[in-house]
């Protein structure tokens, strides 16, 4: 039973959990009273934090009618105070502080600002630190050039396509990174974010030879870190680097946890403000997955004059933990426009394209540090995946439905799903067809590569069409056909996804691995031992004994959240049979853009359309803080 149920709420929807009530009770004990205003605020704040918001808007929540359980079977309806009155009541409490007092005195558990936004102190403090870093970085003047002139290198690094939007956007990003201490490159799938960043690094090495540029490649997950390192390695021979630059080229990558030296025992990092990272340039791929707490750790650990380059897609789902830092940094920007000073610098540095648009905001340091890559080259002009993802991103539900139903595109398919029993019958053949090739891999790497060919994505974890249901169904099918052992036992080719961080094994929530047999010779006998192999940013592949894994589940089906940072040739996306506030435009966009060549969506028209209309808008004040000085 839900702890509370609202008739209306502007905050994130979702199920209430016992922790929300316990947190509210904890605040009441600290306050030493029995304030209904504090109890409701604490419970709502806890729930919305779990949904990813960093604050609760009391003014917007004022007057809500809320269903509260009185016991096992009894419930009562109460009405939240008026927003202004709610703020007044909370400001009189010892557990609530204002921003100014929390900056100069011992912090309070809660912070209430002048706009009626109630924060957990931790989230408010993290937002203040992250905003302070980015505001200071935005205000830093452009760095003067040293070394080789950029124009001499641009034609080699960006051959062909002169004057096209694709080439212009990428050259803009590379040149902007020469001048700006921080750079955010955003774009959808296939827009060349990583390809561009690699060329930006080559420009930095060649055009700033008098500087000591130690470069770190990083990402939130091991898989994304491996992909970034492989991209840098694959392009190195094409860049025409001098011997000096080649000696500084990065040849390893890090997860953000390993980069910062995070210790689970102390919940602290080896590198911080007092002991900065030993790098001059840090590139972070899949930055939309970086939560507020991790961004604070990263920015605190950067040396004073270091460069930070973030790559990501602002339209994807935000991080699992609270905050939407990357989206806040991008600010919904869709086009490239720069300050007059930046325009002059870009043209002087050799930008060969047409006249650059000038920002209406004048000398905007924020806009000079954001570049949008707008041209997709992964999909052709007749790509249904590109058309569908674009229509979902823009909220065009009729257009998206027409693309799925019209029959014009061969790479997208809609399958109307009935009840769970009907769905199970129809899924059996489809799942076996998709996954049996992966089970026939010759080694762990081969199995992992084959698993990238097909995957099932689910919107929910626990539902008739959820992750647990699909994984259980498939393992029962495999057992019946002799491909797998009874449930819970290991077999070659079994995919595994980690469900909780395990710092001792350097495995993190969402990491994907595969089980395979390791032959070990002992004397005259051979024993077959299983290992679960995961992508590793240092060695490429790392085996872990299954007995050491504690939090995992089969990885045939993944939630859309856990699929972030991954790509698969062919995807089957399962939507739940009933509407849910968890199905959003961002979730559908993220799911569709995980596919390289083909995507099937199974579900009902009602749920699909409602998902496009529903925005997963987290409450975060970071964007306001970043651009406050421009207003």
Coordinates of C-alpha atoms in Angstrom, one line a residue:
X1 CA 0.0 0.0 0.0
X2 CA 1.2 3.5 -0.8
X3 CA 2.2 5.7 2.1
X4 CA 0.6 8.6 0.4
X5 CA -1.4 9.0 -2.7
X6 CA -2.0 12.4 -4.3
X7 CA -4.8 13.7 -6.5
X8 CA -2.4 16.0 -8.2
X9 CA 1.4 16.5 -8.0
X10 CA 3.7 18.7 -10.1
X11 CA 6.7 16.7 -8.8
X12 CA 8.0 13.4 -10.2
X13 CA 5.5 10.5 -10.0
X14 CA 6.4 7.2 -8.5
X15 CA 5.6 4.7 -5.8
X16 CA 6.1 5.7 -2.2
X17 CA 8.5 3.6 -0.1
X18 CA 8.8 3.1 3.7
X19 CA 12.0 5.1 3.7
X20 CA 10.0 8.3 2.9
X21 CA 7.9 7.9 6.1
X22 CA 11.0 7.0 8.1
X23 CA 12.8 10.1 6.9
X24 CA 9.9 12.2 7.9
X25 CA 9.8 10.7 11.3
X26 CA 13.5 11.2 11.7
X27 CA 13.1 15.0 11.0
X28 CA 10.3 15.1 13.6
X29 CA 12.5 13.5 16.2
X30 CA 15.3 16.0 15.4
X31 CA 12.8 18.9 15.7
X32 CA 11.3 17.5 18.8
X33 CA 7.7 18.1 17.7
X34 CA 4.9 16.7 15.7
X35 CA 4.5 19.2 12.9
X36 CA 2.3 17.9 10.1
X37 CA 3.9 20.5 7.8
X38 CA 7.3 19.1 8.4
X39 CA 6.2 15.5 8.2
X40 CA 4.6 16.0 4.8
X41 CA 7.6 18.1 3.5
X42 CA 10.1 15.4 4.6
X43 CA 8.2 12.5 3.0
X44 CA 7.7 14.4 -0.3
X45 CA 11.3 15.5 -0.3
X46 CA 12.5 11.9 0.2
X47 CA 10.3 10.6 -2.5
X48 CA 11.2 13.2 -5.1
X49 CA 14.9 12.7 -4.3
X50 CA 14.6 9.0 -5.1
X51 CA 13.0 10.1 -8.4
X52 CA 16.0 12.3 -9.2
X53 CA 15.0 15.8 -8.1
X54 CA 17.2 17.9 -5.9
X55 CA 14.6 20.0 -4.3
X56 CA 10.8 20.1 -3.5
X57 CA 8.8 23.1 -4.7
X58 CA 6.6 23.9 -1.7
X59 CA 4.7 26.7 -3.5
X60 CA 3.8 24.3 -6.3
X61 CA 2.8 21.5 -3.9
X62 CA 0.8 23.7 -1.6
X63 CA -2.9 22.6 -1.3
X64 CA -2.3 19.0 -2.5
X65 CA -4.9 16.5 -1.2
X66 CA -2.9 13.5 0.0
X67 CA -4.1 10.1 1.1
X68 CA -2.3 9.0 4.3
X69 CA -2.5 5.5 5.8
X70 CA -3.6 5.5 9.5
X71 CA -3.1 1.8 10.0
X72 CA -3.2 -1.5 8.2
X73 CA -6.5 -0.9 6.4
X74 CA -7.4 2.7 7.2
X75 CA -6.6 5.8 5.2
X76 CA -7.4 9.4 5.6
X77 CA -7.2 12.4 3.3
X78 CA -5.3 15.6 4.4
X79 CA -4.6 18.8 2.6
X80 CA -1.1 20.3 2.5
X81 CA -0.8 23.8 3.7
X82 CA -0.8 26.8 1.3
X83 CA 2.6 27.2 -0.2
X84 CA 3.5 30.5 1.4
X85 CA 2.1 29.3 4.8
X86 CA 4.1 26.1 4.4
X87 CA 7.3 28.0 3.9
X88 CA 6.6 30.3 6.9
X89 CA 6.0 27.3 9.2
X90 CA 9.2 25.5 8.1
X91 CA 11.3 28.6 8.5
X92 CA 10.5 28.7 12.2
X93 CA 11.9 25.2 12.7
X94 CA 15.4 24.3 13.9
X95 CA 16.0 21.6 11.3
X96 CA 15.5 24.2 8.4
X97 CA 18.1 26.8 7.5
X98 CA 18.3 29.4 4.8
X99 CA 21.1 29.5 2.2
X100 CA 23.0 32.4 3.9
X101 CA 23.1 30.8 7.3
X102 CA 24.0 27.4 5.9
X103 CA 27.0 28.9 4.2
X104 CA 28.4 30.5 7.4
X105 CA 27.2 28.4 10.3
X106 CA 26.8 24.7 11.2
X107 CA 24.5 23.3 8.4
X108 CA 20.9 22.3 9.0
X109 CA 19.4 19.1 7.6
X110 CA 17.2 21.1 5.3
X111 CA 17.7 24.3 3.3
X112 CA 14.8 26.5 2.3
X113 CA 15.5 29.3 -0.2
X114 CA 13.6 32.5 -1.0
X115 CA 11.7 30.9 -3.9
X116 CA 10.1 28.2 -1.7
X117 CA 12.5 25.4 -2.8
X118 CA 13.3 22.9 0.0
X119 CA 16.5 20.9 -0.3
X120 CA 18.3 18.3 1.6
X121 CA 21.5 20.1 2.7
X122 CA 23.7 17.6 0.9
X123 CA 22.0 18.3 -2.5
X124 CA 22.0 22.1 -2.0
X125 CA 25.6 22.1 -1.0
X126 CA 26.6 19.9 -4.0
X127 CA 24.7 22.2 -6.4
X128 CA 26.4 25.2 -5.0
X129 CA 29.8 23.7 -5.5
X130 CA 29.2 22.5 -9.0
X131 CA 27.6 25.8 -10.0
X132 CA 30.5 27.7 -8.5
X133 CA 33.0 25.6 -10.6
X134 CA 31.2 26.1 -13.9
X135 CA 30.5 29.8 -13.3
X136 CA 34.2 30.4 -12.7
X137 CA 35.2 28.3 -15.7
X138 CA 32.7 30.1 -18.0
X139 CA 34.1 33.5 -16.9
X140 CA 37.7 32.5 -17.6
X141 CA 39.0 34.5 -20.6
X142 CA 39.9 32.5 -23.7
X143 CA 43.4 31.0 -23.6
X144 CA 45.9 32.4 -26.1
X145 CA 47.2 30.1 -28.7
X146 CA 50.7 28.7 -28.8
X147 CA 52.5 26.3 -31.2
X148 CA 51.2 25.4 -34.6
X149 CA 48.3 27.5 -36.2
X150 CA 45.0 25.6 -36.1
X151 CA 44.2 26.3 -39.7
X152 CA 47.2 24.3 -40.8
X153 CA 45.8 21.2 -39.1
X154 CA 42.0 21.5 -39.7
X155 CA 42.0 20.3 -43.3
X156 CA 43.9 17.1 -42.3
X157 CA 41.8 16.4 -39.3
X158 CA 38.5 17.2 -40.9
X159 CA 38.9 16.2 -44.6
X160 CA 36.0 16.8 -47.1
X161 CA 32.5 18.1 -46.5
X162 CA 33.7 21.7 -46.4
X163 CA 30.7 23.9 -45.7
X164 CA 28.4 21.1 -44.6
X165 CA 26.6 21.4 -41.2
X166 CA 28.2 18.1 -40.2
X167 CA 31.8 19.3 -40.8
X168 CA 31.1 22.9 -39.5
X169 CA 29.7 21.8 -36.2
X170 CA 32.6 19.4 -35.6
X171 CA 35.2 22.0 -36.5
X172 CA 33.5 24.5 -34.3
X173 CA 33.7 22.1 -31.3
X174 CA 37.3 21.3 -31.9
X175 CA 38.3 25.0 -32.3
X176 CA 36.2 26.1 -29.3
X177 CA 38.0 23.5 -27.2
X178 CA 41.3 25.2 -28.0
X179 CA 40.1 28.5 -26.4
X180 CA 37.7 27.4 -23.7
X181 CA 38.8 25.8 -20.4
X182 CA 35.5 23.8 -20.3
X183 CA 33.6 22.5 -23.3
X184 CA 30.3 20.6 -23.5
X185 CA 29.7 18.7 -26.8
X186 CA 26.1 17.5 -27.1
X187 CA 24.4 15.6 -29.9
X188 CA 22.3 12.6 -30.7
X189 CA 23.6 9.2 -31.8
X190 CA 25.8 9.2 -34.8
X191 CA 26.7 12.9 -34.6
X192 CA 30.3 12.1 -34.1
X193 CA 30.9 13.3 -30.5
X194 CA 33.7 10.9 -29.7
X195 CA 35.3 11.3 -33.2
X196 CA 35.3 15.1 -32.8
X197 CA 36.7 14.9 -29.3
X198 CA 39.6 12.8 -30.5
X199 CA 40.5 15.5 -33.1
X200 CA 40.2 18.2 -30.5
X201 CA 42.8 16.3 -28.4
X202 CA 45.1 16.2 -31.5
X203 CA 44.6 20.0 -32.0
X204 CA 45.4 20.6 -28.3
X205 CA 48.6 18.6 -28.5
X206 CA 49.8 20.2 -31.7
X207 CA 48.7 23.8 -31.1
X208 CA 49.7 24.0 -27.4
X209 CA 53.2 22.3 -27.5
X210 CA 54.6 24.7 -24.9
X211 CA 52.1 23.3 -22.4
X212 CA 52.4 20.0 -20.6
X213 CA 49.2 18.2 -21.6
X214 CA 48.6 15.0 -19.7
X215 CA 45.3 13.6 -20.9
X216 CA 42.8 11.4 -19.1
X217 CA 39.9 9.6 -20.8
X218 CA 37.0 8.7 -18.5
X219 CA 33.4 7.6 -18.5
X220 CA 30.8 6.6 -15.9
X221 CA 30.9 2.9 -16.8
X222 CA 33.7 0.5 -17.8
X223 CA 32.1 -0.3 -21.1
X224 CA 31.9 3.4 -22.1
X225 CA 35.5 3.9 -20.9
X226 CA 36.7 1.0 -23.0
X227 CA 34.8 2.3 -26.1
X228 CA 36.4 5.8 -25.6
X229 CA 39.9 4.3 -25.4
X230 CA 39.3 2.1 -28.4
X231 CA 38.1 5.2 -30.4
X232 CA 41.2 7.1 -29.5
X233 CA 43.4 4.2 -30.4
X234 CA 41.6 3.5 -33.7
X235 CA 42.0 7.2 -34.9
X236 CA 45.6 7.7 -33.7
X237 CA 47.3 6.7 -37.0
X238 CA 45.0 8.9 -39.0
X239 CA 45.8 12.1 -37.1
X240 CA 49.3 12.7 -38.4
X241 CA 50.6 13.5 -34.9
X242 CA 54.2 14.7 -34.5
X243 CA 56.5 12.5 -32.4
X244 CA 56.1 14.8 -29.4
X245 CA 52.3 14.7 -29.6
X246 CA 52.2 11.0 -30.2
X247 CA 54.2 10.5 -27.0
X248 CA 51.5 12.3 -25.0
X249 CA 48.6 10.5 -26.7
X250 CA 46.3 8.7 -24.1
X251 CA 46.4 4.9 -24.3
X252 CA 44.3 4.0 -21.3
X253 CA 40.9 5.0 -19.9
X254 CA 39.2 5.1 -16.5
X255 CA 35.9 4.8 -15.0
X256 CA 35.2 8.0 -13.0
X257 CA 35.4 6.0 -9.8
X258 CA 38.9 4.7 -10.7
X259 CA 40.0 8.1 -12.0
X260 CA 39.2 9.8 -8.7
X261 CA 40.4 6.9 -6.5
X262 CA 37.1 6.4 -4.8
X263 CA 37.2 4.4 -1.5
X264 CA 34.0 2.7 -0.4
X265 CA 35.4 2.2 3.1
X266 CA 35.7 6.0 3.7
X267 CA 33.2 7.2 1.0
X268 CA 35.9 9.6 -0.1
X269 CA 38.3 10.0 -3.1
X270 CA 42.0 10.0 -3.2
X271 CA 41.9 13.0 -5.5
X272 CA 40.1 16.1 -4.3
X273 CA 40.7 19.8 -3.8
X274 CA 43.8 19.3 -1.6
X275 CA 45.2 16.6 -3.8
X276 CA 44.2 17.4 -7.4
X277 CA 44.3 15.0 -10.3
X278 CA 47.6 14.7 -12.2
X279 CA 46.1 15.7 -15.5
X280 CA 45.8 18.8 -17.6
X281 CA 42.9 17.6 -19.8
X282 CA 40.0 15.3 -18.7
X283 CA 37.5 14.0 -21.3
X284 CA 34.3 12.4 -20.0
X285 CA 32.1 10.4 -22.4
X286 CA 28.5 9.6 -21.7
X287 CA 28.3 12.6 -19.4
X288 CA 24.5 12.6 -19.3
X289 CA 24.9 9.6 -16.9
X290 CA 27.0 11.6 -14.4
X291 CA 25.0 12.5 -11.3
X292 CA 25.3 15.6 -9.1
X293 CA 27.5 13.9 -6.5
X294 CA 30.0 12.5 -9.0
X295 CA 30.2 15.9 -10.8
X296 CA 31.0 17.6 -7.5
X297 CA 33.8 15.1 -6.9
X298 CA 35.2 15.5 -10.4
X299 CA 35.2 19.3 -10.5
X300 CA 36.6 19.5 -6.9
X301 CA 39.5 17.3 -8.0
X302 CA 40.4 19.1 -11.2
X303 CA 43.7 21.2 -11.1
X304 CA 43.1 24.9 -11.3
X305 CA 44.0 25.3 -14.9
X306 CA 42.9 21.9 -16.2
X307 CA 40.5 21.6 -19.2
X308 CA 37.3 19.6 -18.9
X309 CA 35.5 18.2 -22.0
X310 CA 32.1 16.6 -21.6
X311 CA 30.4 14.5 -24.3
X312 CA 26.8 13.4 -24.2
X313 CA 23.2 13.6 -25.4
X314 CA 21.1 16.1 -23.5
X315 CA 17.9 14.3 -24.6
X316 CA 18.7 11.0 -22.9
X317 CA 17.5 9.9 -19.5
X318 CA 19.4 11.7 -16.8
X319 CA 21.6 9.9 -14.2
X320 CA 20.0 7.3 -11.9
X321 CA 21.0 9.3 -8.8
X322 CA 19.7 12.8 -8.2
X323 CA 20.5 15.6 -10.5
X324 CA 20.5 16.3 -14.2
X325 CA 23.8 18.1 -14.5
X326 CA 24.4 17.5 -18.2
X327 CA 21.0 18.7 -19.2
X328 CA 21.4 21.8 -17.0
X329 CA 24.7 22.6 -18.6
X330 CA 23.2 22.3 -22.1
X331 CA 20.1 24.3 -21.1
X332 CA 18.1 22.9 -24.0
X333 CA 20.4 24.5 -26.6
X334 CA 19.7 23.3 -30.2
X335 CA 21.8 25.6 -32.3
X336 CA 25.3 27.1 -32.1
X337 CA 25.7 30.8 -31.5
X338 CA 28.7 32.5 -29.9
X339 CA 29.6 35.8 -28.4
X340 CA 31.1 38.4 -30.8
X341 CA 34.5 37.9 -29.3
X342 CA 34.4 34.1 -29.7
X343 CA 33.3 34.5 -33.3
X344 CA 36.3 36.6 -34.0
X345 CA 38.6 34.1 -32.4
X346 CA 37.1 31.1 -34.3
X347 CA 37.5 32.8 -37.7
X348 CA 41.0 34.0 -36.8
X349 CA 41.9 30.4 -35.9
X350 CA 40.9 29.2 -39.4
X351 CA 37.2 28.3 -39.2
X352 CA 36.4 27.9 -42.9
X353 CA 32.7 27.8 -42.7
X354 CA 30.1 30.5 -43.3
X355 CA 29.6 33.5 -41.1
X356 CA 28.9 32.3 -37.6
X357 CA 25.6 33.2 -35.8
X358 CA 26.2 35.7 -32.9
X359 CA 24.5 35.1 -29.6
X360 CA 21.7 37.5 -28.8
X361 CA 23.0 37.4 -25.2
X362 CA 26.1 39.3 -26.3
X363 CA 29.3 38.3 -24.5
X364 CA 27.9 35.0 -23.1
X365 CA 30.6 32.8 -21.6
X366 CA 28.1 30.0 -21.1
X367 CA 27.1 29.9 -24.8
X368 CA 30.8 29.9 -25.9
X369 CA 31.3 26.6 -24.0
X370 CA 28.5 24.6 -25.5
X371 CA 28.6 23.1 -29.0
X372 CA 25.7 21.1 -30.5
X373 CA 26.4 18.5 -33.1
X374 CA 23.2 18.4 -35.2
X375 CA 23.9 16.1 -38.2
X376 CA 23.4 12.3 -37.8
X377 CA 25.6 10.1 -39.9
X378 CA 24.9 6.7 -38.4
X379 CA 21.6 6.5 -40.1
X380 CA 20.8 7.3 -43.7
X381 CA 18.1 9.7 -45.0
X382 CA 15.6 6.8 -45.1
X383 CA 16.3 5.6 -41.6
X384 CA 13.2 4.9 -39.5
X385 CA 15.3 4.9 -36.3
X386 CA 16.5 8.5 -37.0
X387 CA 13.0 9.7 -37.9
X388 CA 11.3 7.9 -35.0
X389 CA 13.9 9.2 -32.4
X390 CA 13.6 12.7 -33.7
X391 CA 9.8 12.7 -33.5
X392 CA 9.8 11.3 -30.0
X393 CA 12.4 13.9 -28.9
X394 CA 10.2 16.7 -30.3
X395 CA 7.0 15.3 -28.7
X396 CA 5.4 14.6 -32.1
X397 CA 3.2 11.6 -31.1
X398 CA 1.1 11.5 -34.3
X399 CA 4.3 11.6 -36.4
X400 CA 6.0 8.9 -34.3
X401 CA 2.9 6.7 -34.5
X402 CA 2.7 7.1 -38.3
X403 CA 6.4 6.1 -38.6
X404 CA 5.8 2.9 -36.6
X405 CA 2.5 2.0 -38.4
X406 CA 3.1 3.4 -41.9
X407 CA 5.3 0.6 -43.3
X408 CA 7.6 3.1 -45.0
X409 CA 10.6 2.2 -42.9
X410 CA 12.1 -1.3 -42.7
X411 CA 14.3 -0.7 -39.6
X412 CA 11.4 0.1 -37.2
X413 CA 8.5 -2.2 -36.4
X414 CA 5.4 -2.0 -34.2
X415 CA 4.0 -5.1 -32.6
X416 CA 0.7 -4.8 -30.7
X417 CA 1.0 -6.7 -27.5
X418 CA -2.0 -8.4 -25.8
X419 CA -2.1 -9.9 -22.3
X420 CA 0.9 -11.5 -20.6
X421 CA -0.1 -15.1 -21.7
X422 CA -0.5 -14.0 -25.4
X423 CA 2.8 -12.1 -25.2
X424 CA 4.6 -15.1 -23.8
X425 CA 3.6 -17.3 -26.7
X426 CA 4.6 -14.7 -29.3
X427 CA 7.9 -13.9 -27.5
X428 CA 9.2 -17.5 -27.3
X429 CA 10.4 -17.8 -30.9
X430 CA 11.6 -14.2 -31.1
X431 CA 13.8 -14.5 -28.0
X432 CA 15.3 -17.8 -29.0
X433 CA 16.1 -16.5 -32.4
X434 CA 17.8 -13.4 -30.9
X435 CA 19.8 -15.1 -28.2
X436 CA 20.8 -18.6 -29.3
X437 CA 23.7 -17.3 -31.5
X438 CA 25.3 -15.6 -28.4
X439 CA 25.2 -18.9 -26.5
X440 CA 27.2 -20.5 -29.2
X441 CA 30.2 -18.1 -28.9
X442 CA 33.6 -19.7 -29.0
X443 CA 35.0 -17.5 -26.2
X444 CA 34.0 -14.8 -23.8
X445 CA 34.9 -11.9 -26.2
X446 CA 32.9 -13.7 -29.0
X447 CA 29.9 -14.1 -26.7
X448 CA 30.0 -10.4 -25.6
X449 CA 30.2 -9.3 -29.3
X450 CA 27.3 -11.6 -30.2
X451 CA 25.3 -10.2 -27.3
X452 CA 25.6 -6.7 -28.9
X453 CA 23.6 -8.1 -31.9
X454 CA 20.3 -8.4 -30.0
X455 CA 18.9 -7.3 -26.7
X456 CA 15.5 -6.8 -25.0
X457 CA 14.9 -3.4 -23.2
X458 CA 12.0 -3.0 -20.7
X459 CA 10.6 0.1 -19.3
X460 CA 10.0 -1.5 -15.9
X461 CA 11.6 -4.0 -13.7
X462 CA 8.6 -5.7 -12.1
X463 CA 5.6 -6.1 -14.3
X464 CA 4.2 -8.7 -16.7
X465 CA 6.4 -7.2 -19.4
X466 CA 9.3 -6.3 -17.2
X467 CA 12.9 -7.3 -16.9
X468 CA 12.4 -10.0 -14.3
X469 CA 9.6 -11.6 -16.2
X470 CA 11.5 -11.7 -19.5
X471 CA 14.7 -13.0 -18.0
X472 CA 12.8 -15.8 -16.1
X473 CA 10.9 -16.7 -19.2
X474 CA 14.0 -17.0 -21.3
X475 CA 16.0 -19.1 -18.9
X476 CA 13.0 -21.5 -18.5
X477 CA 12.9 -21.8 -22.3
X478 CA 16.7 -22.4 -22.5
X479 CA 16.6 -25.0 -19.8
X480 CA 13.8 -26.9 -21.5
X481 CA 15.8 -27.0 -24.7
X482 CA 19.0 -28.1 -23.0
X483 CA 20.9 -24.9 -23.5
X484 CA 21.0 -23.8 -19.9
X485 CA 21.2 -25.5 -16.5
X486 CA 18.5 -25.1 -13.8
X487 CA 17.8 -21.6 -12.6
X488 CA 20.6 -20.1 -10.6
X489 CA 23.3 -22.3 -12.1
X490 CA 26.0 -21.1 -14.4
X491 CA 26.4 -22.0 -18.1
X492 CA 28.5 -20.7 -21.0
X493 CA 27.1 -17.6 -22.7
X494 CA 24.9 -16.5 -19.8
X495 CA 24.7 -12.7 -19.8
X496 CA 24.9 -11.0 -16.4
X497 CA 24.1 -7.4 -15.4
X498 CA 25.3 -6.0 -12.0
X499 CA 22.5 -4.5 -9.9
X500 CA 24.5 -2.8 -7.1
X501 CA 28.0 -1.3 -6.9
X502 CA 30.8 -3.6 -5.7
X503 CA 33.8 -1.5 -5.2
X504 CA 36.0 -4.4 -4.1
X505 CA 35.5 -6.0 -7.6
X506 CA 35.4 -2.6 -9.4
X507 CA 32.0 -3.5 -10.7
X508 CA 29.1 -1.0 -10.8
X509 CA 25.4 -1.0 -11.2
X510 CA 24.6 -1.6 -14.9
X511 CA 27.9 -3.3 -15.9
X512 CA 27.3 -6.1 -18.4
X513 CA 29.3 -9.4 -18.4
X514 CA 29.1 -12.9 -19.8
X515 CA 29.8 -16.3 -18.3
X516 CA 32.3 -18.5 -20.0
X517 CA 34.3 -21.6 -19.3
X518 CA 38.0 -21.3 -18.3
X519 CA 40.0 -24.5 -18.7
X520 CA 42.6 -25.1 -16.0
X521 CA 45.0 -28.0 -16.2
X522 CA 45.9 -29.6 -12.9
X523 CA 48.3 -32.5 -13.2
X524 CA 46.9 -34.9 -15.7
X525 CA 43.4 -33.7 -15.3
X526 CA 41.5 -30.7 -16.8
X527 CA 38.9 -28.9 -14.8
X528 CA 36.4 -26.5 -16.3
X529 CA 35.8 -23.4 -14.2
X530 CA 33.4 -20.6 -15.0
X531 CA 34.3 -17.0 -15.0
X532 CA 32.1 -14.0 -15.6
X533 CA 33.9 -11.6 -18.0
X534 CA 33.3 -7.9 -17.9
X535 CA 34.7 -5.1 -20.1
X536 CA 37.7 -3.5 -18.4
X537 CA 39.1 -0.1 -19.1
X538 CA 42.7 -1.3 -18.4
X539 CA 42.8 -4.8 -19.9
X540 CA 39.8 -4.9 -22.2
X541 CA 38.3 -8.0 -20.5
X542 CA 38.4 -9.1 -16.9
X543 CA 37.2 -12.4 -15.4
X544 CA 35.5 -12.7 -12.0
X545 CA 34.6 -16.0 -10.3
X546 CA 30.8 -16.3 -10.1
X547 CA 31.0 -17.0 -6.3
X548 CA 32.4 -13.5 -5.8
X549 CA 29.3 -11.9 -7.4
X550 CA 26.6 -10.9 -4.9
X551 CA 24.3 -8.5 -6.7
X552 CA 23.5 -9.5 -10.3
X553 CA 20.7 -10.8 -12.5
X554 CA 20.5 -12.4 -16.0
X555 CA 21.2 -9.8 -18.7
X556 CA 19.0 -11.0 -21.5
X557 CA 16.6 -8.1 -20.8
X558 CA 17.7 -4.7 -19.4
X559 CA 15.8 -1.7 -18.1
X560 CA 16.2 1.3 -20.4
X561 CA 18.2 3.0 -17.6
X562 CA 20.8 0.2 -17.5
X563 CA 21.1 0.3 -21.3
X564 CA 22.5 3.8 -21.2
X565 CA 26.1 3.9 -22.6
X566 CA 25.4 0.8 -24.7
X567 CA 24.4 0.1 -28.3
X568 CA 22.9 -3.0 -29.9
X569 CA 22.4 -3.9 -33.5
X570 CA 18.8 -5.0 -33.0
X571 CA 16.5 -4.1 -30.1
X572 CA 13.2 -5.3 -28.9
X573 CA 11.6 -2.7 -26.6
X574 CA 8.8 -3.9 -24.4
X575 CA 6.3 -1.4 -23.0
X576 CA 4.0 -2.3 -20.0
X577 CA 0.3 -3.0 -20.8
X578 CA -0.9 -0.2 -18.6
X579 CA 0.0 3.5 -18.3
X580 CA 2.7 4.5 -15.9
X581 CA 4.2 7.8 -14.9
X582 CA 7.6 6.1 -15.4
X583 CA 7.1 5.9 -19.2
X584 CA 8.4 9.2 -20.5
X585 CA 9.6 10.8 -23.7
X586 CA 13.1 10.7 -22.5
X587 CA 12.8 6.9 -21.7
X588 CA 11.4 6.2 -25.2
X589 CA 14.1 8.3 -26.9
X590 CA 16.9 6.6 -25.0
X591 CA 15.5 3.2 -25.8
X592 CA 15.2 3.8 -29.5
X593 CA 18.6 5.4 -29.8
X594 CA 20.3 2.4 -28.3
X595 CA 19.7 0.6 -31.7
X596 CA 22.1 0.7 -34.6
X597 CA 20.2 -1.1 -37.3
X598 CA 16.7 -2.2 -36.2
X599 CA 14.2 -1.6 -33.4
X600 CA 10.9 -3.3 -32.6
X601 CA 8.5 -1.8 -30.1
X602 CA 5.9 -4.1 -28.5
X603 CA 3.1 -2.6 -26.5
X604 CA -0.2 -0.7 -26.8
X605 CA -0.8 2.6 -28.7
X606 CA -2.2 4.2 -25.6
X607 CA 0.9 3.6 -23.5
X608 CA 3.2 4.6 -26.4
X609 CA 1.4 7.9 -27.0
X610 CA 1.1 8.8 -23.3
X611 CA 4.8 8.1 -22.9
X612 CA 5.7 10.7 -25.6
X613 CA 3.4 13.3 -23.8
X614 CA 5.0 12.6 -20.4
X615 CA 8.2 14.6 -19.7
X616 CA 10.6 13.2 -17.1
X617 CA 11.4 16.7 -15.8
X618 CA 13.5 16.6 -12.6
X619 CA 13.6 19.6 -10.3
X620 CA 17.1 21.0 -10.2
X621 CA 18.2 24.6 -9.6
X622 CA 21.6 24.1 -11.1
X623 CA 20.6 25.6 -14.5
X624 CA 19.2 28.7 -12.8
X625 CA 22.4 29.1 -10.8
X626 CA 24.6 28.8 -13.9
X627 CA 22.8 31.4 -15.9
X628 CA 21.7 33.8 -13.2
X629 CA 24.3 36.3 -14.2
X630 CA 23.1 36.5 -17.8
X631 CA 19.6 37.7 -16.8

